[in-house]
């Protein structure tokens, strides 16, 4: 480990999707920060922690960074500030620090909030790339996300499902993350549009659910850890062999 702080990508949930490089850093780190949420009842949820536990990382190295589910943005900012200060204190006392994230650490990731708060000229910092959830979703469904000159867009969230029409006019593949934001409209939209899609939730965990079938979504609760990949056309070949 040559850097002082590592942003470590854990992949979406399956411990086998943690890279060899990430594992090396986790083994050598003195302190590992992980993000999680805390419910009003005080219950902690952290998929990142579940992955660390599956990898047998000693609990003694772990420190949590918890935000409440419905915390106002300013309060979340305070949690990020406090964690950044704590990370810098650990670095000053000579500890090797890793901060883990689900999926890739540079892609809509909590680590990005720390990056904004840490002066990269005063500490050495390295990020370890990982598998983002939407890439894992395509793989689990056995589909190719893009082919030839297909264009793809990833939307971090949406205000309403009908916005998707505009995106599907411009892109062959549209990924929507934080899908729970449009959970009430999703089924009706997909039915109306007759869309070809891959829906995935809790990828890489025992709660994983992946489907391309609309009927499966009729009564689905659409949790926070879910996403959808929409395709403008069906997935049959767009070129045909003319040989006889
Ligand atoms: N850094 C992550 C993205 C974090 S934003 C990445 O690279 O994938 C959180 C969103 O990511 C969730 O709302 C969900 O849309 C998606 N996501 C992350 N992990 C997931 C999982 N295991 N299963 C399904 N979706 C997941």
PDB file of C-alpha atoms and ligand atoms in Angstrom:
ATOM      1  CA  UNK A   1       0.000   0.000   0.000  1.00  0.00           C
ATOM      2  CA  UNK A   2       1.675   3.200  -1.072  1.00  0.00           C
ATOM      3  CA  UNK A   3      -1.222   5.664  -0.728  1.00  0.00           C
ATOM      4  CA  UNK A   4      -2.585   6.981   2.582  1.00  0.00           C
ATOM      5  CA  UNK A   5      -6.280   6.799   1.657  1.00  0.00           C
ATOM      6  CA  UNK A   6      -7.903   4.271  -0.662  1.00  0.00           C
ATOM      7  CA  UNK A   7     -11.346   4.495  -2.226  1.00  0.00           C
ATOM      8  CA  UNK A   8     -12.168   0.824  -2.627  1.00  0.00           C
ATOM      9  CA  UNK A   9     -14.924  -0.447  -4.930  1.00  0.00           C
ATOM     10  CA  UNK A  10     -16.691  -3.572  -3.645  1.00  0.00           C
ATOM     11  CA  UNK A  11     -18.923  -4.336  -6.628  1.00  0.00           C
ATOM     12  CA  UNK A  12     -22.711  -4.609  -6.237  1.00  0.00           C
ATOM     13  CA  UNK A  13     -23.026  -7.382  -3.650  1.00  0.00           C
ATOM     14  CA  UNK A  14     -21.443 -10.672  -4.698  1.00  0.00           C
ATOM     15  CA  UNK A  15     -18.152 -10.979  -2.752  1.00  0.00           C
ATOM     16  CA  UNK A  16     -16.702 -12.817  -5.765  1.00  0.00           C
ATOM     17  CA  UNK A  17     -16.993  -9.578  -7.751  1.00  0.00           C
ATOM     18  CA  UNK A  18     -14.546  -7.814  -5.433  1.00  0.00           C
ATOM     19  CA  UNK A  19     -11.324  -7.422  -7.399  1.00  0.00           C
ATOM     20  CA  UNK A  20      -8.046  -9.012  -6.339  1.00  0.00           C
ATOM     21  CA  UNK A  21      -6.608  -5.511  -6.051  1.00  0.00           C
ATOM     22  CA  UNK A  22      -9.400  -4.383  -3.702  1.00  0.00           C
ATOM     23  CA  UNK A  23      -8.856  -7.474  -1.531  1.00  0.00           C
ATOM     24  CA  UNK A  24      -5.140  -6.721  -1.239  1.00  0.00           C
ATOM     25  CA  UNK A  25      -5.905  -3.188  -0.064  1.00  0.00           C
ATOM     26  CA  UNK A  26      -8.527  -4.414   2.431  1.00  0.00           C
ATOM     27  CA  UNK A  27      -6.064  -6.954   3.840  1.00  0.00           C
ATOM     28  CA  UNK A  28      -3.382  -4.318   4.333  1.00  0.00           C
ATOM     29  CA  UNK A  29      -5.590  -1.479   5.610  1.00  0.00           C
ATOM     30  CA  UNK A  30      -5.550  -0.637   9.319  1.00  0.00           C
ATOM     31  CA  UNK A  31      -8.987   1.014   9.253  1.00  0.00           C
ATOM     32  CA  UNK A  32     -11.857   0.410   6.842  1.00  0.00           C
ATOM     33  CA  UNK A  33     -14.749   2.876   6.694  1.00  0.00           C
ATOM     34  CA  UNK A  34     -18.016   1.592   5.265  1.00  0.00           C
ATOM     35  CA  UNK A  35     -21.262   3.424   4.466  1.00  0.00           C
ATOM     36  CA  UNK A  36     -24.660   2.375   5.715  1.00  0.00           C
ATOM     37  CA  UNK A  37     -28.090   3.681   6.641  1.00  0.00           C
ATOM     38  CA  UNK A  38     -29.778   3.797   9.998  1.00  0.00           C
ATOM     39  CA  UNK A  39     -33.540   3.516  10.458  1.00  0.00           C
ATOM     40  CA  UNK A  40     -35.621   5.545  12.914  1.00  0.00           C
ATOM     41  CA  UNK A  41     -35.638   2.429  15.133  1.00  0.00           C
ATOM     42  CA  UNK A  42     -31.826   2.443  15.157  1.00  0.00           C
ATOM     43  CA  UNK A  43     -31.408  -0.549  12.848  1.00  0.00           C
ATOM     44  CA  UNK A  44     -28.289  -0.379  10.677  1.00  0.00           C
ATOM     45  CA  UNK A  45     -28.444  -1.529   7.055  1.00  0.00           C
ATOM     46  CA  UNK A  46     -25.232  -1.854   5.103  1.00  0.00           C
ATOM     47  CA  UNK A  47     -24.737  -4.004   2.041  1.00  0.00           C
ATOM     48  CA  UNK A  48     -21.080  -2.907   2.095  1.00  0.00           C
ATOM     49  CA  UNK A  49     -20.748  -4.380   5.613  1.00  0.00           C
ATOM     50  CA  UNK A  50     -22.352  -7.636   4.430  1.00  0.00           C
ATOM     51  CA  UNK A  51     -19.694  -7.921   1.697  1.00  0.00           C
ATOM     52  CA  UNK A  52     -16.859  -7.178   4.158  1.00  0.00           C
ATOM     53  CA  UNK A  53     -18.211  -9.827   6.520  1.00  0.00           C
ATOM     54  CA  UNK A  54     -18.452 -12.372   3.693  1.00  0.00           C
ATOM     55  CA  UNK A  55     -14.785 -11.653   2.952  1.00  0.00           C
ATOM     56  CA  UNK A  56     -13.886 -12.323   6.630  1.00  0.00           C
ATOM     57  CA  UNK A  57     -12.478  -8.847   7.172  1.00  0.00           C
ATOM     58  CA  UNK A  58     -11.903  -8.486  10.949  1.00  0.00           C
ATOM     59  CA  UNK A  59     -14.623  -6.381  12.605  1.00  0.00           C
ATOM     60  CA  UNK A  60     -11.911  -4.675  14.682  1.00  0.00           C
ATOM     61  CA  UNK A  61     -10.752  -2.769  11.575  1.00  0.00           C
ATOM     62  CA  UNK A  62     -14.208  -1.439  10.702  1.00  0.00           C
ATOM     63  CA  UNK A  63     -15.709   2.010  11.245  1.00  0.00           C
ATOM     64  CA  UNK A  64     -19.180   2.912   9.999  1.00  0.00           C
ATOM     65  CA  UNK A  65     -20.427   6.065   8.325  1.00  0.00           C
ATOM     66  CA  UNK A  66     -24.173   6.080   8.827  1.00  0.00           C
ATOM     67  CA  UNK A  67     -26.810   8.357   7.382  1.00  0.00           C
ATOM     68  CA  UNK A  68     -30.474   8.225   8.301  1.00  0.00           C
ATOM     69  CA  UNK A  69     -32.874   7.199   5.531  1.00  0.00           C
ATOM     70  CA  UNK A  70     -34.713  10.497   5.413  1.00  0.00           C
ATOM     71  CA  UNK A  71     -31.972  12.797   6.657  1.00  0.00           C
ATOM     72  CA  UNK A  72     -32.068  16.356   5.261  1.00  0.00           C
ATOM     73  CA  UNK A  73     -29.234  17.069   2.829  1.00  0.00           C
ATOM     74  CA  UNK A  74     -27.515  19.459   5.257  1.00  0.00           C
ATOM     75  CA  UNK A  75     -27.392  16.799   7.975  1.00  0.00           C
ATOM     76  CA  UNK A  76     -25.949  14.287   5.522  1.00  0.00           C
ATOM     77  CA  UNK A  77     -23.291  16.880   4.689  1.00  0.00           C
ATOM     78  CA  UNK A  78     -22.424  17.046   8.408  1.00  0.00           C
ATOM     79  CA  UNK A  79     -21.926  13.258   8.481  1.00  0.00           C
ATOM     80  CA  UNK A  80     -19.606  13.500   5.455  1.00  0.00           C
ATOM     81  CA  UNK A  81     -17.671  16.361   7.100  1.00  0.00           C
ATOM     82  CA  UNK A  82     -17.241  14.398  10.322  1.00  0.00           C
ATOM     83  CA  UNK A  83     -16.128  11.258   8.443  1.00  0.00           C
ATOM     84  CA  UNK A  84     -13.618  13.228   6.348  1.00  0.00           C
ATOM     85  CA  UNK A  85     -12.142  14.693   9.565  1.00  0.00           C
ATOM     86  CA  UNK A  86     -11.988  11.263  11.167  1.00  0.00           C
ATOM     87  CA  UNK A  87     -10.266   9.791   8.072  1.00  0.00           C
ATOM     88  CA  UNK A  88      -7.674  12.589   8.108  1.00  0.00           C
ATOM     89  CA  UNK A  89      -7.056  12.085  11.843  1.00  0.00           C
ATOM     90  CA  UNK A  90      -6.431   8.370  11.209  1.00  0.00           C
ATOM     91  CA  UNK A  91      -4.026   9.208   8.372  1.00  0.00           C
ATOM     92  CA  UNK A  92      -2.154  11.678  10.615  1.00  0.00           C
ATOM     93  CA  UNK A  93      -1.704   9.018  13.250  1.00  0.00           C
ATOM     94  CA  UNK A  94      -0.051   6.794  10.648  1.00  0.00           C
ATOM     95  CA  UNK A  95      -2.939   4.422   9.886  1.00  0.00           C
ATOM     96  CA  UNK A  96      -3.569   3.066   6.402  1.00  0.00           C
ATOM     97  CA  UNK A  97      -7.185   3.948   5.593  1.00  0.00           C
ATOM     98  CA  UNK A  98      -9.628   2.415   3.133  1.00  0.00           C
ATOM     99  CA  UNK A  99     -13.124   3.710   2.435  1.00  0.00           C
ATOM    100  CA  UNK A 100     -15.303   1.113   0.738  1.00  0.00           C
ATOM    101  CA  UNK A 101     -18.281   1.642  -1.561  1.00  0.00           C
ATOM    102  CA  UNK A 102     -20.813  -0.479  -3.356  1.00  0.00           C
ATOM    103  CA  UNK A 103     -20.329  -0.877  -7.074  1.00  0.00           C
ATOM    104  CA  UNK A 104     -17.625   1.457  -8.318  1.00  0.00           C
ATOM    105  CA  UNK A 105     -16.278   4.076  -5.917  1.00  0.00           C
ATOM    106  CA  UNK A 106     -16.286   6.786  -8.592  1.00  0.00           C
ATOM    107  CA  UNK A 107     -19.806   6.207  -9.865  1.00  0.00           C
ATOM    108  CA  UNK A 108     -22.645   7.908  -7.925  1.00  0.00           C
ATOM    109  CA  UNK A 109     -20.769   6.798  -4.873  1.00  0.00           C
ATOM    110  CA  UNK A 110     -20.481   7.955  -1.262  1.00  0.00           C
ATOM    111  CA  UNK A 111     -16.727   8.043  -1.680  1.00  0.00           C
ATOM    112  CA  UNK A 112     -17.233  10.999  -4.041  1.00  0.00           C
ATOM    113  CA  UNK A 113     -18.469  13.068  -1.074  1.00  0.00           C
ATOM    114  CA  UNK A 114     -15.255  12.344   0.796  1.00  0.00           C
ATOM    115  CA  UNK A 115     -13.167  13.150  -2.261  1.00  0.00           C
ATOM    116  CA  UNK A 116     -14.791  16.582  -2.354  1.00  0.00           C
ATOM    117  CA  UNK A 117     -13.781  17.139   1.265  1.00  0.00           C
ATOM    118  CA  UNK A 118     -10.211  15.881   1.185  1.00  0.00           C
ATOM    119  CA  UNK A 119      -7.482  18.095  -0.209  1.00  0.00           C
ATOM    120  CA  UNK A 120      -5.746  15.744  -2.632  1.00  0.00           C
ATOM    121  CA  UNK A 121      -2.570  17.842  -2.512  1.00  0.00           C
ATOM    122  CA  UNK A 122      -2.077  17.157   1.205  1.00  0.00           C
ATOM    123  CA  UNK A 123      -2.620  13.376   1.261  1.00  0.00           C
ATOM    124  CA  UNK A 124      -1.904  10.606  -1.208  1.00  0.00           C
ATOM    125  CA  UNK A 125      -5.048   8.981  -2.432  1.00  0.00           C
ATOM    126  CA  UNK A 126      -5.812   6.074  -4.736  1.00  0.00           C
ATOM    127  CA  UNK A 127      -9.059   4.644  -6.076  1.00  0.00           C
ATOM    128  CA  UNK A 128      -9.577   0.996  -6.934  1.00  0.00           C
ATOM    129  CA  UNK A 129     -12.036   0.442  -9.795  1.00  0.00           C
ATOM    130  CA  UNK A 130     -14.908  -1.996  -9.443  1.00  0.00           C
ATOM    131  CA  UNK A 131     -18.018  -3.445 -11.080  1.00  0.00           C
ATOM    132  CA  UNK A 132     -20.970  -1.006 -11.137  1.00  0.00           C
ATOM    133  CA  UNK A 133     -24.417  -2.464 -10.418  1.00  0.00           C
ATOM    134  CA  UNK A 134     -25.823  -1.796 -13.897  1.00  0.00           C
ATOM    135  CA  UNK A 135     -22.974  -3.730 -15.510  1.00  0.00           C
ATOM    136  CA  UNK A 136     -23.593  -6.645 -13.128  1.00  0.00           C
ATOM    137  CA  UNK A 137     -27.333  -6.490 -13.941  1.00  0.00           C
ATOM    138  CA  UNK A 138     -26.678  -6.920 -17.671  1.00  0.00           C
ATOM    139  CA  UNK A 139     -24.390  -9.842 -16.941  1.00  0.00           C
ATOM    140  CA  UNK A 140     -26.879 -11.559 -14.597  1.00  0.00           C
ATOM    141  CA  UNK A 141     -29.610 -11.264 -17.232  1.00  0.00           C
ATOM    142  CA  UNK A 142     -27.244 -12.493 -19.939  1.00  0.00           C
ATOM    143  CA  UNK A 143     -27.838  -9.533 -22.227  1.00  0.00           C
ATOM    144  CA  UNK A 144     -25.538  -7.209 -24.064  1.00  0.00           C
ATOM    145  CA  UNK A 145     -26.170  -3.646 -22.880  1.00  0.00           C
ATOM    146  CA  UNK A 146     -24.965  -2.054 -26.102  1.00  0.00           C
ATOM    147  CA  UNK A 147     -23.818  -3.264 -29.489  1.00  0.00           C
ATOM    148  CA  UNK A 148     -22.234  -1.584 -32.521  1.00  0.00           C
ATOM    149  CA  UNK A 149     -23.026   2.126 -32.361  1.00  0.00           C
ATOM    150  CA  UNK A 150     -25.790   1.942 -29.724  1.00  0.00           C
ATOM    151  CA  UNK A 151     -25.896   4.913 -27.373  1.00  0.00           C
ATOM    152  CA  UNK A 152     -26.552   4.454 -23.699  1.00  0.00           C
ATOM    153  CA  UNK A 153     -27.418   6.818 -20.865  1.00  0.00           C
ATOM    154  CA  UNK A 154     -27.416   6.194 -17.108  1.00  0.00           C
ATOM    155  CA  UNK A 155     -29.930   8.227 -15.101  1.00  0.00           C
ATOM    156  CA  UNK A 156     -29.289   8.502 -11.347  1.00  0.00           C
ATOM    157  CA  UNK A 157     -33.027   8.908 -10.703  1.00  0.00           C
ATOM    158  CA  UNK A 158     -36.192  10.290 -12.320  1.00  0.00           C
ATOM    159  CA  UNK A 159     -39.049  12.583 -11.310  1.00  0.00           C
ATOM    160  CA  UNK A 160     -41.611  10.658 -13.328  1.00  0.00           C
ATOM    161  CA  UNK A 161     -41.664   7.615 -15.584  1.00  0.00           C
ATOM    162  CA  UNK A 162     -42.977   9.478 -18.629  1.00  0.00           C
ATOM    163  CA  UNK A 163     -39.624  11.287 -18.909  1.00  0.00           C
ATOM    164  CA  UNK A 164     -38.300   7.973 -20.170  1.00  0.00           C
ATOM    165  CA  UNK A 165     -40.043   8.404 -23.531  1.00  0.00           C
ATOM    166  CA  UNK A 166     -37.750  11.305 -24.381  1.00  0.00           C
ATOM    167  CA  UNK A 167     -34.626   9.380 -23.397  1.00  0.00           C
ATOM    168  CA  UNK A 168     -35.689   6.296 -25.366  1.00  0.00           C
ATOM    169  CA  UNK A 169     -36.020   8.467 -28.458  1.00  0.00           C
ATOM    170  CA  UNK A 170     -32.368   9.454 -28.181  1.00  0.00           C
ATOM    171  CA  UNK A 171     -30.696   6.366 -26.701  1.00  0.00           C
ATOM    172  CA  UNK A 172     -30.908   2.674 -27.550  1.00  0.00           C
ATOM    173  CA  UNK A 173     -30.268   1.753 -23.905  1.00  0.00           C
ATOM    174  CA  UNK A 174     -31.466   3.676 -20.843  1.00  0.00           C
ATOM    175  CA  UNK A 175     -30.426   2.695 -17.307  1.00  0.00           C
ATOM    176  CA  UNK A 176     -32.368   4.077 -14.349  1.00  0.00           C
ATOM    177  CA  UNK A 177     -30.861   3.764 -10.892  1.00  0.00           C
ATOM    178  CA  UNK A 178     -32.551   4.632  -7.568  1.00  0.00           C
ATOM    179  CA  UNK A 179     -35.642   3.218  -9.219  1.00  0.00           C
ATOM    180  CA  UNK A 180     -37.664   3.405  -6.012  1.00  0.00           C
ATOM    181  CA  UNK A 181     -38.224   7.114  -6.849  1.00  0.00           C
ATOM    182  CA  UNK A 182     -40.731   6.065  -9.546  1.00  0.00           C
ATOM    183  CA  UNK A 183     -41.941   2.821  -7.966  1.00  0.00           C
ATOM    184  CA  UNK A 184     -45.648   3.740  -8.162  1.00  0.00           C
ATOM    185  CA  UNK A 185     -45.597   4.454 -11.887  1.00  0.00           C
ATOM    186  CA  UNK A 186     -43.139   1.853 -13.090  1.00  0.00           C
ATOM    187  CA  UNK A 187     -45.455  -1.053 -13.867  1.00  0.00           C
ATOM    188  CA  UNK A 188     -48.016   1.109 -15.691  1.00  0.00           C
ATOM    189  CA  UNK A 189     -45.303   2.792 -17.727  1.00  0.00           C
ATOM    190  CA  UNK A 190     -43.683  -0.492 -18.799  1.00  0.00           C
ATOM    191  CA  UNK A 191     -47.070  -1.958 -19.681  1.00  0.00           C
ATOM    192  CA  UNK A 192     -48.110   1.098 -21.711  1.00  0.00           C
ATOM    193  CA  UNK A 193     -44.822   1.264 -23.585  1.00  0.00           C
ATOM    194  CA  UNK A 194     -44.443  -2.505 -24.037  1.00  0.00           C
ATOM    195  CA  UNK A 195     -40.821  -1.910 -23.142  1.00  0.00           C
ATOM    196  CA  UNK A 196     -38.073  -4.498 -23.364  1.00  0.00           C
ATOM    197  CA  UNK A 197     -36.200  -4.347 -20.052  1.00  0.00           C
ATOM    198  CA  UNK A 198     -34.032  -5.978 -17.427  1.00  0.00           C
ATOM    199  CA  UNK A 199     -35.088  -5.300 -13.836  1.00  0.00           C
ATOM    200  CA  UNK A 200     -32.625  -6.150 -11.051  1.00  0.00           C
ATOM    201  CA  UNK A 201     -32.738  -5.817  -7.278  1.00  0.00           C
ATOM    202  CA  UNK A 202     -30.296  -6.740  -4.502  1.00  0.00           C
ATOM    203  CA  UNK A 203     -27.811  -8.076  -7.026  1.00  0.00           C
ATOM    204  CA  UNK A 204     -25.250 -10.510  -5.731  1.00  0.00           C
ATOM    205  CA  UNK A 205     -27.048 -11.137  -2.439  1.00  0.00           C
ATOM    206  CA  UNK A 206     -29.360 -13.911  -1.235  1.00  0.00           C
ATOM    207  CA  UNK A 207     -32.246 -11.479  -1.986  1.00  0.00           C
ATOM    208  CA  UNK A 208     -31.247 -11.067  -5.641  1.00  0.00           C
ATOM    209  CA  UNK A 209     -34.113 -10.828  -8.102  1.00  0.00           C
ATOM    210  CA  UNK A 210     -33.585 -10.325 -11.835  1.00  0.00           C
ATOM    211  CA  UNK A 211     -36.371 -10.417 -14.397  1.00  0.00           C
ATOM    212  CA  UNK A 212     -37.256  -9.444 -17.953  1.00  0.00           C
ATOM    213  CA  UNK A 213     -40.909 -10.303 -17.471  1.00  0.00           C
ATOM    214  CA  UNK A 214     -43.499  -7.564 -16.835  1.00  0.00           C
ATOM    215  CA  UNK A 215     -45.790  -9.899 -14.859  1.00  0.00           C
ATOM    216  CA  UNK A 216     -43.054 -10.240 -12.219  1.00  0.00           C
ATOM    217  CA  UNK A 217     -43.182  -6.509 -11.509  1.00  0.00           C
ATOM    218  CA  UNK A 218     -46.926  -6.175 -10.944  1.00  0.00           C
ATOM    219  CA  UNK A 219     -46.699  -6.414  -7.157  1.00  0.00           C
ATOM    220  CA  UNK A 220     -42.978  -5.855  -6.616  1.00  0.00           C
ATOM    221  CA  UNK A 221     -42.136  -3.374  -3.867  1.00  0.00           C
ATOM    222  CA  UNK A 222     -39.129  -1.880  -5.845  1.00  0.00           C
ATOM    223  CA  UNK A 223     -36.581  -1.364  -3.053  1.00  0.00           C
ATOM    224  CA  UNK A 224     -33.789   1.235  -2.983  1.00  0.00           C
ATOM    225  CA  UNK A 225     -31.280  -1.317  -4.290  1.00  0.00           C
ATOM    226  CA  UNK A 226     -32.952  -1.792  -7.638  1.00  0.00           C
ATOM    227  CA  UNK A 227     -32.410  -0.591 -11.178  1.00  0.00           C
ATOM    228  CA  UNK A 228     -33.834  -1.086 -14.623  1.00  0.00           C
ATOM    229  CA  UNK A 229     -32.228  -1.267 -18.043  1.00  0.00           C
ATOM    230  CA  UNK A 230     -34.614  -0.296 -20.839  1.00  0.00           C
ATOM    231  CA  UNK A 231     -33.985  -1.146 -24.475  1.00  0.00           C
ATOM    232  CA  UNK A 232     -35.493   0.770 -27.374  1.00  0.00           C
ATOM    233  CA  UNK A 233     -35.751  -2.343 -29.550  1.00  0.00           C
ATOM    234  CA  UNK A 234     -36.138  -6.008 -28.845  1.00  0.00           C
ATOM    235  CA  UNK A 235     -32.992  -8.057 -28.402  1.00  0.00           C
ATOM    236  CA  UNK A 236     -33.147 -10.072 -31.652  1.00  0.00           C
ATOM    237  CA  UNK A 237     -30.382  -9.570 -34.278  1.00  0.00           C
ATOM    238  CA  UNK A 238     -30.595  -6.261 -36.140  1.00  0.00           C
ATOM    239  CA  UNK A 239     -28.508  -7.684 -38.992  1.00  0.00           C
ATOM    240  CA  UNK A 240     -29.382 -10.831 -40.929  1.00  0.00           C
ATOM    241  CA  UNK A 241     -27.258 -13.212 -42.934  1.00  0.00           C
ATOM    242  CA  UNK A 242     -28.136 -12.963 -46.617  1.00  0.00           C
ATOM    243  CA  UNK A 243     -26.270 -16.142 -47.665  1.00  0.00           C
ATOM    244  CA  UNK A 244     -28.316 -19.051 -49.000  1.00  0.00           C
TER     245      UNK A 244
HETATM  246  N1  LIG B   1     -21.559   3.088  -6.851  1.00  0.00           N
HETATM  247  C1  LIG B   1     -22.726   2.291  -7.202  1.00  0.00           C
HETATM  248  C2  LIG B   1     -23.985   3.144  -7.317  1.00  0.00           C
HETATM  249  C3  LIG B   1     -24.489   3.629  -5.984  1.00  0.00           C
HETATM  250  S1  LIG B   1     -25.971   4.595  -6.143  1.00  0.00           S
HETATM  251  C4  LIG B   1     -22.441   1.527  -8.498  1.00  0.00           C
HETATM  252  O1  LIG B   1     -21.343   1.676  -9.054  1.00  0.00           O
HETATM  253  O2  LIG B   1     -23.291   0.757  -8.933  1.00  0.00           O
HETATM  254  C5  LIG B   1     -27.159   3.460  -5.501  1.00  0.00           C
HETATM  255  C6  LIG B   1     -27.974   2.811  -6.612  1.00  0.00           C
HETATM  256  O3  LIG B   1     -27.173   1.830  -7.267  1.00  0.00           O
HETATM  257  C7  LIG B   1     -29.186   2.042  -6.116  1.00  0.00           C
HETATM  258  O4  LIG B   1     -30.325   2.882  -5.956  1.00  0.00           O
HETATM  259  C8  LIG B   1     -29.399   1.033  -7.232  1.00  0.00           C
HETATM  260  O5  LIG B   1     -30.042   1.621  -8.332  1.00  0.00           O
HETATM  261  C9  LIG B   1     -27.968   0.710  -7.636  1.00  0.00           C
HETATM  262  N2  LIG B   1     -27.431  -0.476  -6.949  1.00  0.00           N
HETATM  263  C10 LIG B   1     -26.319  -0.518  -6.185  1.00  0.00           C
HETATM  264  N3  LIG B   1     -26.114  -1.777  -5.731  1.00  0.00           N
HETATM  265  C11 LIG B   1     -27.117  -2.536  -6.224  1.00  0.00           C
HETATM  266  C12 LIG B   1     -27.464  -3.920  -6.137  1.00  0.00           C
HETATM  267  N4  LIG B   1     -26.723  -4.780  -5.414  1.00  0.00           N
HETATM  268  N5  LIG B   1     -28.570  -4.355  -6.791  1.00  0.00           N
HETATM  269  C13 LIG B   1     -29.313  -3.518  -7.525  1.00  0.00           C
HETATM  270  N6  LIG B   1     -29.050  -2.194  -7.637  1.00  0.00           N
HETATM  271  C14 LIG B   1     -27.960  -1.711  -7.000  1.00  0.00           C
END
